[in-house]
Coordinates of C-alpha atoms in Angstrom, one line a residue:
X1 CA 7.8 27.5 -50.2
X2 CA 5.3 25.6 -51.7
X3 CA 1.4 26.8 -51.4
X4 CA -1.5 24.1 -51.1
X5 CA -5.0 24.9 -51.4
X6 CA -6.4 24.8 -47.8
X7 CA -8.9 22.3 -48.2
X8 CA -5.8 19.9 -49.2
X9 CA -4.0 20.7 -46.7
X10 CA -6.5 20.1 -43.7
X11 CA -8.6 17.6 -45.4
X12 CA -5.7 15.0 -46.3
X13 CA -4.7 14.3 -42.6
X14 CA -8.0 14.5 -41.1
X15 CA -9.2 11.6 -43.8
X16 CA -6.8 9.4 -43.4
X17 CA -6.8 8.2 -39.7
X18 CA -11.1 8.2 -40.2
X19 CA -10.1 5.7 -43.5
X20 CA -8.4 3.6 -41.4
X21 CA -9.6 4.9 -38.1
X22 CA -10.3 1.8 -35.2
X23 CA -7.3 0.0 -36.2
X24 CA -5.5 -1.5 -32.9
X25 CA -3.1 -4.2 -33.2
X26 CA -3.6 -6.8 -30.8
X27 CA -3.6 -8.5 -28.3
X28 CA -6.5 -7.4 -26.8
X29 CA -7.2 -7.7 -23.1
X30 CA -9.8 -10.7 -21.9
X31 CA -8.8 -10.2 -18.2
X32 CA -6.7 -12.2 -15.6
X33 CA -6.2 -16.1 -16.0
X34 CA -8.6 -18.4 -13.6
X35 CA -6.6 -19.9 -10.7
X36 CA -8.2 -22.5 -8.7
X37 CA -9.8 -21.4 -5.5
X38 CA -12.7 -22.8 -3.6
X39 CA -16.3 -21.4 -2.6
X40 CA -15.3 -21.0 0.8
X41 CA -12.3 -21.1 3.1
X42 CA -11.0 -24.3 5.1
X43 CA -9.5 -23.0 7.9
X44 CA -10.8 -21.9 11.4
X45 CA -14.1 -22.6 10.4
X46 CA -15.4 -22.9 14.1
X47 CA -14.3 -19.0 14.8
X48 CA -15.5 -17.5 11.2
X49 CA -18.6 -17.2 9.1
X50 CA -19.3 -16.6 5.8
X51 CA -20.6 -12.9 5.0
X52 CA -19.9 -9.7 4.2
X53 CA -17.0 -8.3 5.7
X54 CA -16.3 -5.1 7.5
X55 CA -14.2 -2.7 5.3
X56 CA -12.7 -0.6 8.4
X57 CA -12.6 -4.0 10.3
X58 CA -11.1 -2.3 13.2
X59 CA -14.6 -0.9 14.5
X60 CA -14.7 -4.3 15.1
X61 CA -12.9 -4.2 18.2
X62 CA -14.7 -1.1 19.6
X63 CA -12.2 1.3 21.0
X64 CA -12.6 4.8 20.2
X65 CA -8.7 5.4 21.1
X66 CA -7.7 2.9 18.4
X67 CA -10.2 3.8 15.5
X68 CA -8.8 7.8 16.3
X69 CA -5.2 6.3 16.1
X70 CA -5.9 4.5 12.9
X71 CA -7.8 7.6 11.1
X72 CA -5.4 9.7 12.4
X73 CA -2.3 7.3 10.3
X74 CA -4.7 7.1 7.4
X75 CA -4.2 10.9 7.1
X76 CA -0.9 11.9 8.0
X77 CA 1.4 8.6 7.3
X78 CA 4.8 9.5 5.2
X79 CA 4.1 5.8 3.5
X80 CA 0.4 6.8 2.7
X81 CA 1.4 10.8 1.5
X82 CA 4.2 8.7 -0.5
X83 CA 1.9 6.2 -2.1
X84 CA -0.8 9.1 -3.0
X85 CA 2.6 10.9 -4.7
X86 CA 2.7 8.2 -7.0
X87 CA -0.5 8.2 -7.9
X88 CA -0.9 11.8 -8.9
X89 CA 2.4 10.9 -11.2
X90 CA 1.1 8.3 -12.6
X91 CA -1.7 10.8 -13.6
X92 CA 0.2 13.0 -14.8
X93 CA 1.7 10.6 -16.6
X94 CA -1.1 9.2 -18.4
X95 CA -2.3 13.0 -19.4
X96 CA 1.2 13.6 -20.6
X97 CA 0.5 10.2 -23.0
X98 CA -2.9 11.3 -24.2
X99 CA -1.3 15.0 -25.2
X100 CA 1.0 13.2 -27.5
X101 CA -2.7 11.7 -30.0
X102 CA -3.0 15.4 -30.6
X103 CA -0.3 17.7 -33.0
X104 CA 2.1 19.4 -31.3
X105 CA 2.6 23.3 -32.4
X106 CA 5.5 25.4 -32.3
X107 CA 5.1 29.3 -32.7
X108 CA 8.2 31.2 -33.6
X109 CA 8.8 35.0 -33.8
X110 CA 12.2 36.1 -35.4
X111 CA 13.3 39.8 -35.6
X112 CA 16.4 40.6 -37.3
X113 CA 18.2 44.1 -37.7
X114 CA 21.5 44.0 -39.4
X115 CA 23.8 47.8 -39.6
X116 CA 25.6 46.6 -43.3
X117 CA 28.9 48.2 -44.4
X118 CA 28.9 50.7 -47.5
X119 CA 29.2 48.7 -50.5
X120 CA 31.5 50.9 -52.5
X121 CA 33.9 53.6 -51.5
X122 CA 32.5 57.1 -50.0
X123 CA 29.1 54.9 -50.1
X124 CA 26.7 55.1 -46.7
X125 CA 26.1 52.1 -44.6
X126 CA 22.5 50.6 -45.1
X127 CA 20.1 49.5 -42.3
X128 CA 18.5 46.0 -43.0
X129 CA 15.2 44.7 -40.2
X130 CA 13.4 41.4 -41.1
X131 CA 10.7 40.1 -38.8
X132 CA 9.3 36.7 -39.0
X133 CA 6.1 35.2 -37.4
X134 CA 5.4 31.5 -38.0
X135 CA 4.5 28.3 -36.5
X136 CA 5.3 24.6 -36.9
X137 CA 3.0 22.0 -36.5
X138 CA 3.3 18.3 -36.3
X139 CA 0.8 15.0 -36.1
X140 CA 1.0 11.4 -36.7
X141 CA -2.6 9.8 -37.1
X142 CA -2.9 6.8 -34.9
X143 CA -3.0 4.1 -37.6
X144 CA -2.0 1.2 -35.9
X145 CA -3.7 2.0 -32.7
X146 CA 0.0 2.9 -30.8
X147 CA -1.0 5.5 -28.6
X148 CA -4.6 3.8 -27.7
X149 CA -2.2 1.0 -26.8
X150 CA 0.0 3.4 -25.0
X151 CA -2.8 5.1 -23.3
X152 CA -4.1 1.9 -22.2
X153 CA -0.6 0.8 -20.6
X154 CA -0.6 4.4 -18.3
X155 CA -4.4 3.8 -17.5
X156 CA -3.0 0.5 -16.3
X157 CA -0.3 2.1 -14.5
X158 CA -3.2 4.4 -13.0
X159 CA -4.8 1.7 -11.4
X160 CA -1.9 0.0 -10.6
X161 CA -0.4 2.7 -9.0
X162 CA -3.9 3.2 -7.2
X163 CA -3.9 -0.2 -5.7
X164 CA -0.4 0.3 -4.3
X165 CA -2.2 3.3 -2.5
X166 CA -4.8 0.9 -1.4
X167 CA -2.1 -1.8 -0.2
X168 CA -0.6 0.9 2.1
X169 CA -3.7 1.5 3.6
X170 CA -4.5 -2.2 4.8
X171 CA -0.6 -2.4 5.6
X172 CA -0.8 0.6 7.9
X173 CA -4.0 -0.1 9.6
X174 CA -2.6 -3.5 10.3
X175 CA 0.2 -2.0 12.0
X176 CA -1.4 0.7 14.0
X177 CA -3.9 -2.2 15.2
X178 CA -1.0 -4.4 16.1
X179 CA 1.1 -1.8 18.2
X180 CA -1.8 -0.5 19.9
X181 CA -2.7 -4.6 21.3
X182 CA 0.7 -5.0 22.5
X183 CA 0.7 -1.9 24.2
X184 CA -2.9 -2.2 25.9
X185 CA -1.2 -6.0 26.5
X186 CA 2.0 -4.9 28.1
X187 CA 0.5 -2.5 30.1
X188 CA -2.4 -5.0 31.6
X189 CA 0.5 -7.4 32.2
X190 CA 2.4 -4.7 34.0
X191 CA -0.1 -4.2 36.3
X192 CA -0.7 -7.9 36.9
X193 CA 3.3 -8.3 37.7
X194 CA 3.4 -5.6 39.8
X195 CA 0.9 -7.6 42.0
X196 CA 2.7 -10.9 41.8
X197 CA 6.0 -8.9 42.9
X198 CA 4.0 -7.4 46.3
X199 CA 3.0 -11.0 46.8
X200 CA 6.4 -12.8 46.2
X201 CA 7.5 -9.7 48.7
X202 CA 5.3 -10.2 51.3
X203 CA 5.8 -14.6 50.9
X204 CA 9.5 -13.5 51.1
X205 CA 8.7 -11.4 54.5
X206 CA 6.6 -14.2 56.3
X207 CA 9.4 -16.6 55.2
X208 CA 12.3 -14.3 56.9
X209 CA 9.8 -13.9 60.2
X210 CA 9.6 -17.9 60.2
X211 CA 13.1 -18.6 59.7
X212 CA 13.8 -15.7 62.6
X213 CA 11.5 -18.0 64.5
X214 CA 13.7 -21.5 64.0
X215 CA 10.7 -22.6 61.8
X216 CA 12.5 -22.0 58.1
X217 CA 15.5 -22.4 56.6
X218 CA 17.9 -20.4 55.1
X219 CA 17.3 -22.5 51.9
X220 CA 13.7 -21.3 52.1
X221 CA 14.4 -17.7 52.7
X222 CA 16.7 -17.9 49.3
X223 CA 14.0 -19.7 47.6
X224 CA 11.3 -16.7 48.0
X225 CA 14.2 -14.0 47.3
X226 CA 14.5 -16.7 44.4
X227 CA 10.9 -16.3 43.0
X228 CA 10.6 -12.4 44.0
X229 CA 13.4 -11.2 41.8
X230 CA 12.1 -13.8 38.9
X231 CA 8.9 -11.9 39.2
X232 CA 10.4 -8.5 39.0
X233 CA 12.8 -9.4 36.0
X234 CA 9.8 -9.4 34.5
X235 CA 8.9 -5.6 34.5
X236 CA 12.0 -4.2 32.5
X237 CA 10.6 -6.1 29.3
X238 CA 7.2 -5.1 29.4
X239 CA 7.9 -1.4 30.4
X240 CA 10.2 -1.5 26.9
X241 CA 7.2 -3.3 25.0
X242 CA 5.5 -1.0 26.2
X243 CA 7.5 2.1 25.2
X244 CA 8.5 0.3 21.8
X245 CA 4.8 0.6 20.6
X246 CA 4.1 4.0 22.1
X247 CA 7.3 4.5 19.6
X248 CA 5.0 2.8 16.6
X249 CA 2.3 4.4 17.1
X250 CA 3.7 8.0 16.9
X251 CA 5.7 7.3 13.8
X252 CA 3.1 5.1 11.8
X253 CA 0.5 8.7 12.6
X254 CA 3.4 10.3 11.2
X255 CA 4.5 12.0 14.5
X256 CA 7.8 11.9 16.4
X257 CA 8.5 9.1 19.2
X258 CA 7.2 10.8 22.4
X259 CA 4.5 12.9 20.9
X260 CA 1.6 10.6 21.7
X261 CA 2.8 9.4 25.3
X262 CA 0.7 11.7 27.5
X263 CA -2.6 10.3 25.5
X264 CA -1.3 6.6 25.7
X265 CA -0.1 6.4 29.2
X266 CA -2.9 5.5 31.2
X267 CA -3.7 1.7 31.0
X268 CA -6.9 0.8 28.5
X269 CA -8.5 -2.8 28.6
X270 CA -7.3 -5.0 25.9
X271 CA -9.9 -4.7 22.7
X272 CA -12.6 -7.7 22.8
X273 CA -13.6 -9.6 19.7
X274 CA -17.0 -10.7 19.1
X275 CA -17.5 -14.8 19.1
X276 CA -17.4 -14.6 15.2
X277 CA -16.3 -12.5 12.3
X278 CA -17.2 -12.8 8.7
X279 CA -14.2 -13.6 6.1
X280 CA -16.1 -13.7 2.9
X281 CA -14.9 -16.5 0.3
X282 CA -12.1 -16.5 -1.8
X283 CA -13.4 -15.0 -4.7
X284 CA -14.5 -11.8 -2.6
X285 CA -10.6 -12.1 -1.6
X286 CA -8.7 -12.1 -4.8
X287 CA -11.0 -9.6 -5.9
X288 CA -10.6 -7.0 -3.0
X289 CA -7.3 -8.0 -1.7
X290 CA -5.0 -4.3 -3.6
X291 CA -1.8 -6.7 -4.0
X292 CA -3.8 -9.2 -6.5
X293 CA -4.7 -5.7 -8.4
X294 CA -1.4 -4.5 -8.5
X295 CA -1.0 -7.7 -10.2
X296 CA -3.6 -8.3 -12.6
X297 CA -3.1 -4.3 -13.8
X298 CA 0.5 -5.3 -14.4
X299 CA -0.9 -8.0 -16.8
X300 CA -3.1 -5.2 -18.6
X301 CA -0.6 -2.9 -18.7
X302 CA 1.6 -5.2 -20.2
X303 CA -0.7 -6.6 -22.5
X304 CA -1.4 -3.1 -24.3
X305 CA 2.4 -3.2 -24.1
X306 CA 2.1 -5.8 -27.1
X307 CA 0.1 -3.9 -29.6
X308 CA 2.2 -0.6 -28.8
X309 CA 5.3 -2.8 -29.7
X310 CA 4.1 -3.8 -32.5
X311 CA 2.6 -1.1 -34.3
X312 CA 5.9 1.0 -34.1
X313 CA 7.2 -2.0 -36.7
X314 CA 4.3 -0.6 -39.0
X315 CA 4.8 1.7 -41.9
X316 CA 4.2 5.2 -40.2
X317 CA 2.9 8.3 -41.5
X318 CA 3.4 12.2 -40.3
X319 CA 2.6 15.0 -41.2
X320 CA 4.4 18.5 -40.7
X321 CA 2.9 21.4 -41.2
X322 CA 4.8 25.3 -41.7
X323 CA 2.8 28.5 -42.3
X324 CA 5.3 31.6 -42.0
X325 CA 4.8 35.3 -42.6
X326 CA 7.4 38.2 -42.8
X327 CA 7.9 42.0 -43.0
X328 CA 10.6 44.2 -42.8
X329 CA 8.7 46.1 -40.5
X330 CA 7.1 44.9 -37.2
X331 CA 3.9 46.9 -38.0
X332 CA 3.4 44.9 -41.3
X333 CA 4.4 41.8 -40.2
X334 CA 0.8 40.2 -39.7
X335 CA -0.2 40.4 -43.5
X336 CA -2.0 37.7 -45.1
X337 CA -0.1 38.5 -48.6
X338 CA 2.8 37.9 -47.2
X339 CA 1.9 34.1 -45.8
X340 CA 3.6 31.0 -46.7
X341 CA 2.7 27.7 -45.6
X342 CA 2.8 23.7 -46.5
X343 CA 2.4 20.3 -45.8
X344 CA 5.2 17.5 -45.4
X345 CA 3.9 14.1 -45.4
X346 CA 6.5 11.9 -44.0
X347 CA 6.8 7.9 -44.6
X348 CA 8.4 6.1 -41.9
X349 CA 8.6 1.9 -41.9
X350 CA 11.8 0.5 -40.5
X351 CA 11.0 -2.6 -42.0
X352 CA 14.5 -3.8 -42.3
X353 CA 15.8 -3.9 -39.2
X354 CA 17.6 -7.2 -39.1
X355 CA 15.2 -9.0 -36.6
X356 CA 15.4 -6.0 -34.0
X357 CA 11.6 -5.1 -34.3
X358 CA 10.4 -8.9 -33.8
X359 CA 13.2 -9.1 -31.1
X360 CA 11.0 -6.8 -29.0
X361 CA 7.6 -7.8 -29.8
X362 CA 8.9 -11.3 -28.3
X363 CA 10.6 -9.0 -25.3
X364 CA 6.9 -7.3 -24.6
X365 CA 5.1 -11.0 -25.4
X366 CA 7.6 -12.4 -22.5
X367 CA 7.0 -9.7 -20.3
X368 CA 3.1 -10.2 -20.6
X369 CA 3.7 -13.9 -19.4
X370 CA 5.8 -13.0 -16.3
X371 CA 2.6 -10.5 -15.5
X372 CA 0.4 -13.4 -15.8
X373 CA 2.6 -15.6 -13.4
X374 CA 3.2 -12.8 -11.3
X375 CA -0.6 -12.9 -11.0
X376 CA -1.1 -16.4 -10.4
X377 CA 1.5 -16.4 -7.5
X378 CA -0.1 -13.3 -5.8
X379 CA -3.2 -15.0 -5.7
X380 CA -2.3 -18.0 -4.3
X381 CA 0.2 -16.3 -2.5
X382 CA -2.8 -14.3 -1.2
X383 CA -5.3 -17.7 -0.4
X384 CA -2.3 -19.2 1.6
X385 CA -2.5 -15.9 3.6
X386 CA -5.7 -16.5 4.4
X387 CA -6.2 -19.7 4.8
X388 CA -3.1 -19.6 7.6
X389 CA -4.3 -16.6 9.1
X390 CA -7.5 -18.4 9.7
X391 CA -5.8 -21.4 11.0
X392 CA -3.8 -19.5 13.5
X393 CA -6.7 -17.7 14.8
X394 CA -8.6 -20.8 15.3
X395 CA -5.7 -22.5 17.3
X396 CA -5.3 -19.5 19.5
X397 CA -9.0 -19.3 20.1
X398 CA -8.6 -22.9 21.2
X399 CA -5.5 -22.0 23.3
X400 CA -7.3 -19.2 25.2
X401 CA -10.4 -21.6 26.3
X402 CA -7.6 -24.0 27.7
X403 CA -5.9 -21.3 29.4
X404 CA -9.2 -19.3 30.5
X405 CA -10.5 -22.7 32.2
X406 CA -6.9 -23.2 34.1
X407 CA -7.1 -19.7 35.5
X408 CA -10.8 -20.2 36.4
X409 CA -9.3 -23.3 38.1
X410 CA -6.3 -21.2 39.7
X411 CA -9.3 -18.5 40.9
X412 CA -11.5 -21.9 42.6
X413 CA -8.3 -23.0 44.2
X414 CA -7.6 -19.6 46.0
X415 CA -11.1 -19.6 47.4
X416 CA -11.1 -22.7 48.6
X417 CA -7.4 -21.8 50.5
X418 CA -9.1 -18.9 51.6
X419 CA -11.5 -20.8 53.5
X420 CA -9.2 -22.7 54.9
X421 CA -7.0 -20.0 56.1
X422 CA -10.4 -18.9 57.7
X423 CA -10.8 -21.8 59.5
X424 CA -7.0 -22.1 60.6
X425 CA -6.4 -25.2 58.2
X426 CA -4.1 -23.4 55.9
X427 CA -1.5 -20.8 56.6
X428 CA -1.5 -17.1 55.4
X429 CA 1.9 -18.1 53.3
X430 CA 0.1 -21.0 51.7
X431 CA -2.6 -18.4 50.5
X432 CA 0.1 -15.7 49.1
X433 CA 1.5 -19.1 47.1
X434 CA -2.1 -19.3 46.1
X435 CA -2.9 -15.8 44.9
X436 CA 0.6 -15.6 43.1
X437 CA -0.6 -18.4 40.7
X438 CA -3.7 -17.1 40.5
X439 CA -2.0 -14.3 38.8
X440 CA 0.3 -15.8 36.8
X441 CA -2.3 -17.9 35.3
X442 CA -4.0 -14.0 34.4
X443 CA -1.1 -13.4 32.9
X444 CA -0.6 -16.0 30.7
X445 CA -4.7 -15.8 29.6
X446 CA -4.0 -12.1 29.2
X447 CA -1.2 -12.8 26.5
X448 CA -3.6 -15.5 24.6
X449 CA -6.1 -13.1 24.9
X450 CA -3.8 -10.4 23.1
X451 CA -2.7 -12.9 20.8
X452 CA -5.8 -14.0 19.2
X453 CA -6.7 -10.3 18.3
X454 CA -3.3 -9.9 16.6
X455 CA -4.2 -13.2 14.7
X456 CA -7.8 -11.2 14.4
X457 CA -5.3 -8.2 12.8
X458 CA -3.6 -10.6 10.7
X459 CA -7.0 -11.9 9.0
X460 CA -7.9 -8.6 8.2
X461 CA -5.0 -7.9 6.3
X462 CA -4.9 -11.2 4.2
X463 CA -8.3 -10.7 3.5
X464 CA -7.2 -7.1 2.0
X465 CA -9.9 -4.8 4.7
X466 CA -8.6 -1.5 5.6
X467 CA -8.1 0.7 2.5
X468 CA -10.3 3.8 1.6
X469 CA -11.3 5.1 -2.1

């Protein structure tokens, strides 16, 4: 084996990659493309203001109950624990590809004993031991800047995999907010039909005692039956809406349907919005929002994709280097006379490859562009989010005046038949007609009311609020 002077044989590699050290082919990164987006946002500008926004926006709608329920999923949610899983791979990843910039050593210990057969008649057999301890090492200087490239790519896939986390986050809290209004909705609307079906009972009572009396029909008698069994159809769905988001709100906080009934059961008000809440501007959106990051660190990675592809087409060299000692004893075998070692530089340039090299710089090139449209779409994708949300919560808004002033109107009417009835103008089944709309019309507010915190909900998740560092 051949024997270099040591100063060779270290010095040669290390001056090399410091001779041409810095040297990353490009492209380098400049950041996502510009895509057009205003100063500030055009929809449901009556019920939002410009401002900064609320990251855990659901302390917004101050219940204690809810913001428990929403920690609580933030914590212990199978999509979350999934979501942190990939990033602690993608990690690992990343500190896998920064191992490979440094050389990679092999130690090897070989002990040998052989029991040889006489050589000659009425000769003895011979004993033969051979030990060996040696170690291989290999390292390619980074020339052509592949594994900066590389590296770049998993730091990329880092973040990336980091906004995904993030994503989950404003998904879940979305979702615990969401089943937790239709279940504080469903139950206030229970109660309210429960007290339309003991009115439409007791209409349905006074109308049977009339038509006993000769002064109803048997047409009228059908008709209350009529409206008393349409109020009660009504409970069946809302005691399933009401069970269904029970349902959701045990398995989003990673618990089994059922766990969380006993806490849930008893009947909360509905969470109350203040008369405004702050959105921000589109810039603060695409910037925060963790799907437009998934997005533009696709682009990144991608881009460093580029300059990895195309320094493997480079001429490539490696060195390998052996250093061996041996003894045939295993006391011995650490003895400096005995050492051996070299250095193979290597030459590597597969420079004709028939096209297949440029083939799949243009494959990482087109993959780069369908990053960058990929980004483009998610934000716009993301500002028609917005700007819809915004809309919808500005019609319901306007909805819920409409139907808050008919119920106030429903209310006024009642107390003016009460009066009546007081002054034996009106009859007591004219009243129960009364109250029964009055209710109704409670009802219905109560479901607008519901509605515009779910479009509320659905604001805070286009705007990308609800994920934790």
């Amino acid at each position: 084996m051949t024997r270099l002077p040591l100063m060779i044989a270290v010095g040669l590699p290390l001056a090399l990659p410091l001779a041409l050290g810095g040297c990353a082919l490009g492209p380098d990164y400049a950041g996502p493309p510009k895509v057009a987006g205003g100063s500030g946002f055009a929809r449901g500008a009556a019920a939002v203001e410009a401002g900064p926004v609320l990251a855990r926006w659901w302390e917004v709608l101050g219940d204690a109950q809810l913001n428990a329920l929403v920690g609580d999923a933030l914590t212990h949610s199978p999509s979350v624990e999934d979501a942190q899983a990939k990033v602690r791979e993608a990690g690992a990843v990343l500190r896998q590809k920064q191992a490979s910039d440094l050389p990679s050593v092999a130690p090897t210990l070989i002990a040998a004993k052989a029991d040889l057969p006489p050589f000659s008649a009425g000769g003895k057999r011979t004993s033969l031991e051979i030990y060996n301890l040696g170690a291989t090492a290999s390292w390619e200087p980074d020339f052509w800047g592949i594994n900066k490239r590389t590296n770049e790519a998993s730091r990329a896939s880092v973040d990336r995999a980091k906004a995904q986390l993030a994503d989950a986050q404003v998904s879940l809290s979305a979702q615990v907010a969401q089943a937790y209004v239709n279940l504080r909705d469903a139950q206030g609307r229970q109660a309210m039909v429960a007290q339309v079906v003991a009115l439409r009972q007791q209409a349905l009572d006074l109308i049977r005692q009339r038509q006993g009396a000769g002064v109803a029909t048997l047409a009228d008698v059908a008709r209350a039956e009529g409206d008393m069994r349409s109020a009660m159809a009504q409970t069946a769905p809302l005691r399933a809406q009401v069970e269904v988001a029970m349902n959701q709100l045990a398995v989003l906080t990673g618990k089994a349907p059922g766990e969380l009934d006993a806490a849930l059961a008893p009947a909360k008000p509905l969470p109350v919005l203040p008369a405004k809440v702050a959105v921000g501007d589109p810039a603060e959106l695409i910037a925060r929002r963790p799907d437009v990051r998934v997005a533009e660190r696709l682009l990144a990675g991608n881009t460093a994709q580029i300059g990895a592809t195309r320094g493997k087409l480079m001429p490539r060299l490696s060195f390998t280097g052996i250093l061996g000692m041996g003894s045939s004893s295993l006391s011995s075998i650490v003895d400096p006379a005995t050492a051996a070692y070299g250095i193979l530089p290597q030459l590597k340039w597969s420079g004709l490859d028939w096209g297949k090299g440029k083939a799949t710089v243009a494959q990482a090139k087109a993959q780069r562009d369908s990053a960058e449209a990929q980004y483009r779409r998610a934000v716009l994708a993301a500002l028609e989010d917005a700007e819809s949300s915004l809309s919808r919560f500005g019609a319901a808004r306007e909805r819920l005046m409409q139907l808050e002033a008919g119920e106030a109107t429903a209310r006024t009417n009642a107390g003016l038949g009460a009066q009546r009835v007081s002054a034996g103008t009106s009859s007591k089944l004219e009243q129960t007609e009364r109250d029964a709309q009055v209710l109704q019309a409670a009802i219905t507010s109560a479901q607008g009311r519901a509605e515009v915190v779910v479009d509320y909900i659905a604001i805070a998740k286009a705007l990308g609020l609800g994920w934790q560092g």
